[in-house]
Amino acid sequence: MAFSPRRFSPAIALKVLLFFALSVILVGTAWLWQRSPRSVASISMPHDHKGQDKGQAPKTHPIDDLIEHAGTEWFKLMAKQTHDLSGAAKAYRARRGRHPPPGFDRWYQFAKDNNAVMVEDFFDQIYDDLAPFWGVEAKKIRRQAKRFDFVVSVRNGTATQKTDHERPWMNLWHDLTSTIQEHLPDIDIPINVMDESRVIVPWEDINEYVKAERGSRKLVPRPEVVTELMGLEDVDADAGEPIEIPWVTGGLYWDTARVGCPPNSPAREVPASTNFSGPPPMPSAFPERSYYGYVKNWTAAKDPCLQPDLRESHGTFIEPLSQRTTHSLFPMFGGSKLPMNNDILIPPAMYWTKDPFYSGGEEHGGPWEQKTTKVVWRGGGTGGRNKAENWTRFQRHRFVAMVNGTAVQVAEKNAEGPGRGENFVLQGYHTYHLTATQYMDLGTWLNQITDVGMVHLICFPESGSNKCPYTDHYFEVKSGMPMAKQYAFKFLPDIDGNSFSGRYRGFMASTSLPIKATIYAEWHDSRLVPWVHFVPMDNSFVDIYGILDYFIGTGLEYKTEDGKVVEGAHDAAAEKIATAGKEWAEKVLRREDMQIYVMRLFMEYARICDDQRDRLGFIWDMD
Ligand SMILES: *[C@@H]1O[C@H](CO)[C@@H](O)[C@H](O)[C@H]1NC(C)=O
Ligand SMILES: *[C@@H]1O[C@H](CO)[C@@H](O)[C@H](O)[C@H]1NC(C)=O
Ligand SMILES: *[C@@H]1O[C@H](CO)[C@@H](O)[C@H](O)[C@H]1NC(C)=O
Ligand SMILES: *[C@@H]1O[C@H](CO)[C@@H](O)[C@H](O)[C@H]1NC(C)=O
Ligand SMILES: CC(=O)N[C@H]1CO[C@H](CO)[C@@H](O)[C@@H]1O
């Protein structure tokens, strides 16, 4: 169907309105009561903003503002780029308050030889992760690390691994380390072989550890600087007993986790829920801290300490597959973590693998204009152990249902509460001012623009092959779709599984547009800018309709005055972010970038494990 010449002229709007009048009339009275489509005349955007940003509502679409603002932030970040060793060392001293670690020149050379974009901020995660360890005696860290059961080690420039049996993730991390082994000091890297992150030190203790780091931070005068690491001969000579780490393996994970939140944070004193029946609590207005409904501060949007509702709406806190958490500080390296975790991040093994199941392989998708204007998602019902009593609280289940037009239509007609689905609650149409729903009901629109589905329901207890007594009626099990095939669609939502989602790097490197919700931190966080390289989404997913409405609109085609056929409301903006994300991934998420990150991290870690760490540093650039 093609319209001309402009999209929202009253004449067109009237035609379309008449066209869809029938479907509107057909919808039940309960639905009309809560969500009558707005009159097309009032198409300007009088945003309601209960407890959100105060002040004038923007004249443009809020997403326009967010994109513009993000572009400025991005520009500021890129202005910090350095171009030689002394520039990089200077930026280091300015940002970290110390001399760079020994070996910094070799690291810099490696990064330069591999054409790295050099911005000191890209390594912030390393310093967040390692800071608390300045509060632990170096010898203790060395010993604990050496004696752990799963360790990747480097001695004299050769990497080895210690494990109980062959493990693919161990092999991958060992392999990653091997590729840079000749540049690395002697180190022992304890590895988390589980999906879930493992270390949660009470916030009060971490605060003390971090204070120790602050206190020890200084630019040691040059004559006092030590430039050689002492090495690990002492721990190698002393086999010692295997270390005992006290693990918390049961109980309600939310209660285990929230001790890592700051004392005055909204989540710290909120106990775990025990009743997981029905839909989770969901914002009935714009999510807190959002910009007229859309993610403004990505760090805040990902943080469960700020959003206690997540204890009832994310599988991690409902019932994780496995739990093995320690409350004492231990140098555990792994691929992802929650904001309240104290694990040390390395690039996930799934990002290092060449297995196309995770990486998407060499295929990154064709040109934007050849893609189908649809949202595609495939995945298993992971997130934790979903059961009859609690499946309605799992994020993947919620996302799949919320963009399933049929499930949405059923929810809208729910006599017990209009908008109430089995595992989500819809907001009134007036909150996000959707354009598409002025022409048709939400479900009809979604059925036109989405192709999502579970490929395995993964229920507990299992009953036969892929049968799930409590969710069978609600989800169609679709066949899988390789990532390379998904790239034929424009929009790729990415939702957490048991922890972070391993396809994200592939999505970023694709020509399609990732729409990302997560509560997990990853190594690359400070190098990806939301609204510049990807579209951020709230973990409740209430903003998904607004996001799709902005980028896709009604999903119909329109003819512009010069006869050009355009699709969607802001198709060009979507293409721009998709393209910027891909180009950026090719510059800062390459395998080389993972090597560079890991090399920097391991050099810092080696310093922290050294008895002379306060005086160790790189100073050869200074005269
Ligand atoms: C590393 O080299 C040193 C000095 O050459 C030697 O004493 C030590 O045994 C070597 N260690 C290993 C694990 O090969
Ligand atoms: C759990 O909550 C639902 C409504 O939210 C309520 O109907 C049910 O009785 C509650 N179950 C228990 C065991 O408290
Ligand atoms: C984003 O939120 C975090 C966490 O609450 C906060 O520390 C930070 O200052 C915020 N950033 C901006 C730009 O407001
Ligand atoms: C969409 O929802 C309907 C109604 O709940 C359900 O029958 C169908 O299987 C769902 N589709 C998918 C792909 O899950
Ligand atoms: C955190 C929590 O209480 N999870 C529950 C999910 O539901 C199952 C089945 O009732 C419980 O065993 C879990 O404890």
PDB file of C-alpha atoms and ligand atoms in Angstrom, residues 297 299-300 306, ligand 3:
ATOM      1  CA  ASN A 297      21.252   6.771  31.091  1.00  0.00           C
ATOM      2  CA  THR A 299      24.290   2.582  33.084  1.00  0.00           C
ATOM      3  CA  ALA A 300      21.304   3.350  35.274  1.00  0.00           C
ATOM      4  CA  LEU A 306      18.219   1.175  41.152  1.00  0.00           C
TER       5      LEU A 306
HETATM    6  C1  LIG B   3      23.902   7.619  35.044  1.00  0.00           C
HETATM    7  O1  LIG B   3      23.527   6.850  36.139  1.00  0.00           O
HETATM    8  C2  LIG B   3      24.597   6.494  36.987  1.00  0.00           C
HETATM    9  C3  LIG B   3      24.080   5.503  37.986  1.00  0.00           C
HETATM   10  O2  LIG B   3      23.011   6.018  38.693  1.00  0.00           O
HETATM   11  C4  LIG B   3      25.190   7.754  37.592  1.00  0.00           C
HETATM   12  O3  LIG B   3      26.257   7.412  38.426  1.00  0.00           O
HETATM   13  C5  LIG B   3      25.633   8.666  36.489  1.00  0.00           C
HETATM   14  O4  LIG B   3      26.085   9.856  37.011  1.00  0.00           O
HETATM   15  C6  LIG B   3      24.524   8.923  35.505  1.00  0.00           C
HETATM   16  N1  LIG B   3      25.053   9.627  34.355  1.00  0.00           N
HETATM   17  C7  LIG B   3      24.552  10.763  33.924  1.00  0.00           C
HETATM   18  C8  LIG B   3      25.195  11.354  32.734  1.00  0.00           C
HETATM   19  O5  LIG B   3      23.605  11.290  34.468  1.00  0.00           O
END
